[in-house]
Amino acid sequence: MNRKKALRLGLACVLAATLLVLPVSAHGGHGRHGGCHRSGTAQSAPAGISVCPFEDCHQGGRHAHDAGLYCGYPHEGGVCAGACCALCPLEDCSLTGRHTHENTLYCGNNHAAGFCDASCIAAALENGAQN
């Protein structure tokens, strides 16, 4: 392998590692709840938050019951990975994708599940890679 190919491969590896690390560091990565709730600042969640098991609870997003942290959205497999957020509730908002209103994270895309499961981010990244 010549030197230019080795340099390109090394640069691609560094770029890939940076893309994996930046989302974690941008959200704090401290394991505190946030991001999937209706108010307050958006922060990342610890991996593996259970879907709320309380049938009488109607709160969407991450929230607590008796010091236990749960997510109110119906994730497949019953586990929230921390990438979800509420859909934008403002009728006059024309923003698409992830955005904030008063320090609360929302998604302006149309998701059939009733919440953003981050599939729109994956689709945008895939479309960007194809261009």
Coordinates of N, CA, C and O in Angstrom, one line a residue, residues 20-116:
L20 N -18.2 9.2 16.1 CA -18.8 8.4 17.2 C -18.7 9.1 18.5 O -19.6 9.0 19.4
V21 N -17.6 9.8 18.7 CA -17.4 10.4 20.0 C -18.1 11.8 20.2 O -18.6 12.1 21.3
L22 N -18.2 12.6 19.1 CA -18.8 13.9 19.2 C -20.2 13.9 19.8 O -20.5 14.7 20.6
P23 N -21.1 13.0 19.3 CA -22.5 13.1 19.9 C -22.5 12.8 21.4 O -23.3 13.4 22.1
V24 N -21.7 11.9 21.9 CA -21.6 11.7 23.3 C -21.1 12.9 24.1 O -21.7 13.3 25.1
S25 N -20.0 13.5 23.6 CA -19.5 14.6 24.3 C -20.4 15.8 24.2 O -20.4 16.6 25.1
A26 N -21.1 16.0 23.1 CA -22.0 17.1 23.0 C -23.2 17.1 23.9 O -23.7 18.1 24.3
H27 N -23.6 15.9 24.3 CA -24.7 15.7 25.2 C -24.3 15.6 26.7 O -25.1 15.3 27.5
G28 N -23.0 15.7 27.0 CA -22.6 15.6 28.4 C -22.1 14.2 28.8 O -21.1 14.1 29.4
G29 N -22.8 13.2 28.4 CA -22.4 11.8 28.7 C -22.3 11.6 30.2 O -21.5 10.7 30.6
H30 N -23.0 12.3 31.0 CA -22.9 12.1 32.4 C -23.9 11.1 33.0 O -24.0 10.9 34.2
G31 N -24.8 10.6 32.2 CA -25.8 9.6 32.6 C -27.0 10.3 33.4 O -27.7 9.6 34.0
R32 N -27.2 11.6 33.3 CA -28.3 12.2 33.9 C -29.5 12.1 33.0 O -29.3 12.1 31.8
H33 N -30.7 12.1 33.5 CA -31.9 12.0 32.6 C -32.1 13.3 31.9 O -31.7 14.4 32.3
G34 N -32.7 13.2 30.7 CA -33.0 14.4 29.9 C -33.2 14.0 28.5 O -33.0 12.9 28.1
G35 N -33.6 15.0 27.6 CA -33.7 14.8 26.2 C -35.0 14.2 25.8 O -35.5 14.6 24.7
C36 N -35.5 13.3 26.5 CA -36.7 12.6 26.1 C -37.9 13.1 27.0 O -38.9 12.5 27.1
H37 N -37.8 14.3 27.6 CA -38.8 14.8 28.5 C -39.4 16.0 27.9 O -39.0 16.5 26.9
R38 N -40.4 16.5 28.5 CA -41.2 17.6 28.0 C -40.7 19.0 28.4 O -41.0 20.0 27.8
S39 N -39.8 19.1 29.4 CA -39.3 20.4 29.7 C -37.9 20.3 30.3 O -37.4 19.2 30.6
G40 N -37.2 21.4 30.4 CA -35.8 21.4 30.9 C -34.8 21.2 29.8 O -35.2 21.2 28.6
T41 N -33.6 21.1 30.1 CA -32.6 21.0 29.1 C -32.4 19.5 28.7 O -32.6 18.6 29.4
A42 N -32.0 19.4 27.4 CA -31.8 18.0 26.9 C -30.4 17.5 27.2 O -29.4 18.2 26.9
Q43 N -30.3 16.3 27.7 CA -29.1 15.7 28.0 C -29.2 14.3 27.7 O -30.3 13.7 27.6
S44 N -28.1 13.6 27.5 CA -28.1 12.2 27.1 C -28.5 11.3 28.3 O -28.4 11.8 29.5
A45 N -29.0 10.2 28.0 CA -29.4 9.2 29.0 C -28.4 8.1 29.1 O -27.8 7.7 28.2
P46 N -28.4 7.4 30.3 CA -27.6 6.2 30.4 C -28.2 5.2 29.5 O -29.4 5.1 29.3
A47 N -27.3 4.3 28.9 CA -27.8 3.3 28.0 C -28.7 2.3 28.8 O -28.4 2.0 29.9
G48 N -29.8 1.9 28.2 CA -30.6 0.8 28.7 C -31.6 1.3 29.7 O -31.8 0.7 30.8
I49 N -32.3 2.4 29.5 CA -33.4 2.8 30.4 C -34.7 2.0 30.0 O -35.0 1.9 28.8
S50 N -35.3 1.4 31.0 CA -36.5 0.6 30.7 C -37.7 1.5 30.3 O -37.8 2.6 30.8
V51 N -38.6 1.0 29.5 CA -39.8 1.6 29.2 C -40.7 1.6 30.4 O -40.7 0.6 31.2
C52 N -41.4 2.7 30.7 CA -42.2 2.8 31.9 C -43.2 1.7 32.0 O -44.0 1.5 31.1
P53 N -43.1 0.9 33.1 CA -44.0 -0.2 33.3 C -45.4 0.1 33.9 O -46.2 -0.7 34.0
F54 N -45.6 1.4 34.4 CA -46.8 1.8 35.1 C -47.9 2.1 34.1 O -47.8 3.1 33.3
E55 N -48.9 1.3 34.0 CA -50.0 1.4 33.1 C -50.8 2.7 33.2 O -51.3 3.3 32.3
D56 N -50.8 3.3 34.5 CA -51.6 4.5 34.7 C -50.7 5.8 34.4 O -51.2 6.9 34.5
C57 N -49.5 5.6 34.0 CA -48.6 6.7 33.7 C -48.7 7.1 32.2 O -48.6 6.2 31.4
H58 N -48.9 8.4 32.0 CA -49.1 8.9 30.6 C -48.1 9.9 30.2 O -48.2 10.7 29.3
Q59 N -46.9 9.9 31.0 CA -45.9 10.9 30.7 C -44.9 10.3 29.6 O -44.4 9.2 29.7
G60 N -44.7 11.1 28.6 CA -43.8 10.7 27.5 C -42.4 11.1 27.9 O -42.1 12.0 28.7
G61 N -41.4 10.4 27.3 CA -40.0 10.7 27.6 C -39.5 10.2 28.9 O -40.2 9.5 29.6
R62 N -38.3 10.6 29.2 CA -37.6 10.1 30.5 C -38.2 10.8 31.7 O -38.4 12.0 31.7
H63 N -38.5 10.0 32.7 CA -39.1 10.5 33.9 C -38.8 9.5 35.0 O -38.4 8.4 34.8
A64 N -39.1 9.9 36.3 CA -38.7 9.0 37.4 C -40.0 8.6 38.2 O -41.0 9.4 38.3
H65 N -40.0 7.4 38.7 CA -41.0 6.9 39.7 C -40.2 6.3 40.8 O -39.4 5.4 40.6
D66 N -40.3 6.8 42.0 CA -39.6 6.2 43.2 C -38.2 6.0 42.9 O -37.6 4.9 43.1
A67 N -37.5 7.0 42.4 CA -36.0 7.0 42.2 C -35.6 6.1 41.0 O -34.5 5.8 40.8
G68 N -36.6 5.5 40.3 CA -36.3 4.7 39.1 C -36.5 5.6 37.9 O -37.4 6.3 37.8
L69 N -35.5 5.5 36.9 CA -35.6 6.3 35.7 C -36.2 5.4 34.6 O -35.8 4.3 34.4
Y70 N -37.2 6.0 33.9 CA -38.0 5.2 32.9 C -38.2 6.2 31.7 O -38.1 7.4 31.8
C71 N -38.5 5.6 30.5 CA -38.9 6.3 29.3 C -40.3 6.0 29.0 O -40.7 4.8 29.0
G72 N -41.1 7.0 28.8 CA -42.5 6.8 28.5 C -42.9 6.5 27.1 O -44.1 6.4 26.7
Y73 N -41.9 6.4 26.2 CA -42.2 6.1 24.8 C -42.1 4.6 24.6 O -41.3 3.9 25.2
P74 N -42.9 4.1 23.7 CA -43.0 2.6 23.5 C -41.9 2.1 22.6 O -42.1 1.8 21.4
H75 N -40.7 1.9 23.1 CA -39.5 1.4 22.3 C -39.6 -0.1 22.1 O -40.1 -0.8 23.0
E76 N -39.2 -0.5 20.9 CA -39.1 -2.0 20.7 C -38.2 -2.6 21.7 O -37.1 -2.1 21.9
G77 N -38.5 -3.8 22.2 CA -37.7 -4.5 23.1 C -37.8 -3.9 24.5 O -37.1 -4.5 25.4
G78 N -38.5 -2.9 24.7 CA -38.7 -2.3 26.1 C -37.6 -1.6 26.7 O -37.5 -1.3 27.9
V79 N -36.6 -1.2 25.8 CA -35.4 -0.5 26.3 C -35.2 0.8 25.5 O -35.2 0.8 24.3
C80 N -35.0 1.9 26.2 CA -34.7 3.2 25.5 C -33.2 3.4 25.5 O -32.5 3.3 26.5
A81 N -32.6 3.6 24.3 CA -31.2 3.8 24.2 C -30.8 5.3 24.4 O -29.6 5.6 24.4
G82 N -31.7 6.2 24.7 CA -31.4 7.6 25.0 C -31.4 8.5 23.8 O -31.1 9.6 23.9
A83 N -31.8 8.0 22.6 CA -31.7 8.9 21.4 C -33.1 9.5 21.1 O -33.2 10.2 20.1
C84 N -34.1 9.1 21.8 CA -35.5 9.6 21.5 C -35.7 11.0 22.0 O -35.0 11.5 22.8
C85 N -36.7 11.6 21.4 CA -37.2 12.9 21.9 C -38.6 13.2 21.4 O -39.1 12.4 20.6
A86 N -39.3 14.1 22.0 CA -40.6 14.5 21.7 C -40.7 15.1 20.3 O -39.8 15.8 19.8
L87 N -41.9 15.0 19.7 CA -42.2 15.7 18.4 C -42.5 17.1 18.8 O -43.1 17.4 19.8
C88 N -42.2 18.0 17.9 CA -42.4 19.4 18.1 C -43.9 19.7 18.3 O -44.7 19.4 17.4
P89 N -44.3 20.3 19.4 CA -45.8 20.6 19.6 C -46.3 21.9 19.0 O -47.5 22.1 19.1
L90 N -45.4 22.7 18.5 CA -45.8 24.0 18.1 C -46.3 24.0 16.6 O -45.6 23.6 15.7
E91 N -47.6 24.3 16.5 CA -48.2 24.2 15.2 C -47.6 25.1 14.1 O -47.6 24.8 12.9
D92 N -47.1 26.3 14.5 CA -46.6 27.2 13.5 C -45.1 27.1 13.3 O -44.5 27.8 12.6
C93 N -44.5 26.0 13.9 CA -43.0 25.8 13.7 C -42.8 25.1 12.4 O -43.4 24.1 12.0
S94 N -41.9 25.7 11.6 CA -41.6 25.1 10.2 C -40.2 24.4 10.2 O -39.8 24.0 9.2
L95 N -39.6 24.3 11.4 CA -38.3 23.6 11.5 C -38.5 22.1 11.3 O -39.4 21.5 11.9
T96 N -37.6 21.4 10.6 CA -37.6 20.0 10.5 C -36.4 19.5 11.2 O -35.4 20.2 11.5
G97 N -36.4 18.2 11.5 CA -35.3 17.6 12.2 C -35.2 18.0 13.7 O -36.1 18.6 14.2
R98 N -34.1 17.7 14.3 CA -33.9 18.1 15.7 C -33.7 19.5 15.9 O -32.9 20.1 15.2
H99 N -34.4 20.1 16.9 CA -34.2 21.6 17.2 C -34.7 21.8 18.6 O -35.3 20.9 19.2
T100 N -34.5 23.0 19.1 CA -34.9 23.3 20.5 C -35.9 24.5 20.5 O -35.8 25.4 19.6
H101 N -36.7 24.5 21.5 CA -37.6 25.6 21.9 C -37.4 25.7 23.4 O -37.7 24.8 24.1
E102 N -37.0 26.9 23.8 CA -36.8 27.1 25.3 C -36.0 26.0 25.9 O -36.4 25.5 27.0
N103 N -34.9 25.6 25.3 CA -33.9 24.6 25.9 C -34.5 23.2 25.9 O -33.9 22.4 26.7
T104 N -35.5 22.9 25.2 CA -36.1 21.6 25.2 C -35.9 21.1 23.8 O -36.3 21.7 22.8
L105 N -35.4 19.8 23.7 CA -35.1 19.2 22.4 C -36.4 18.6 21.8 O -37.1 17.9 22.5
Y106 N -36.7 18.9 20.5 CA -37.8 18.4 19.8 C -37.4 17.9 18.4 O -36.3 18.3 18.0
C107 N -38.2 17.2 17.7 CA -38.0 16.8 16.4 C -39.2 17.3 15.5 O -40.3 17.1 15.9
G108 N -38.9 17.9 14.4 CA -39.9 18.5 13.5 C -40.3 17.5 12.4 O -41.2 17.9 11.6
N109 N -39.7 16.3 12.4 CA -40.1 15.4 11.3 C -41.4 14.6 11.7 O -41.7 14.5 12.9
N110 N -42.0 14.0 10.8 CA -43.3 13.3 11.0 C -42.9 11.8 11.3 O -42.5 11.1 10.4
H111 N -43.1 11.4 12.5 CA -42.8 10.0 12.9 C -44.1 9.3 13.3 O -44.9 9.8 14.1
A112 N -44.3 8.2 12.7 CA -45.6 7.4 12.9 C -45.7 6.9 14.3 O -46.8 6.8 14.8
A113 N -44.6 6.8 15.0 CA -44.6 6.2 16.4 C -45.1 7.3 17.4 O -45.4 6.9 18.5
G114 N -45.2 8.6 17.0 CA -45.6 9.6 17.9 C -44.5 10.2 18.7 O -44.7 11.1 19.5
F115 N -43.3 9.8 18.5 CA -42.1 10.4 19.1 C -40.9 10.1 18.1 O -41.0 9.3 17.2
C116 N -39.8 10.9 18.3 CA -38.7 10.7 17.4 C -37.8 9.6 18.0 O -37.3 9.7 19.1

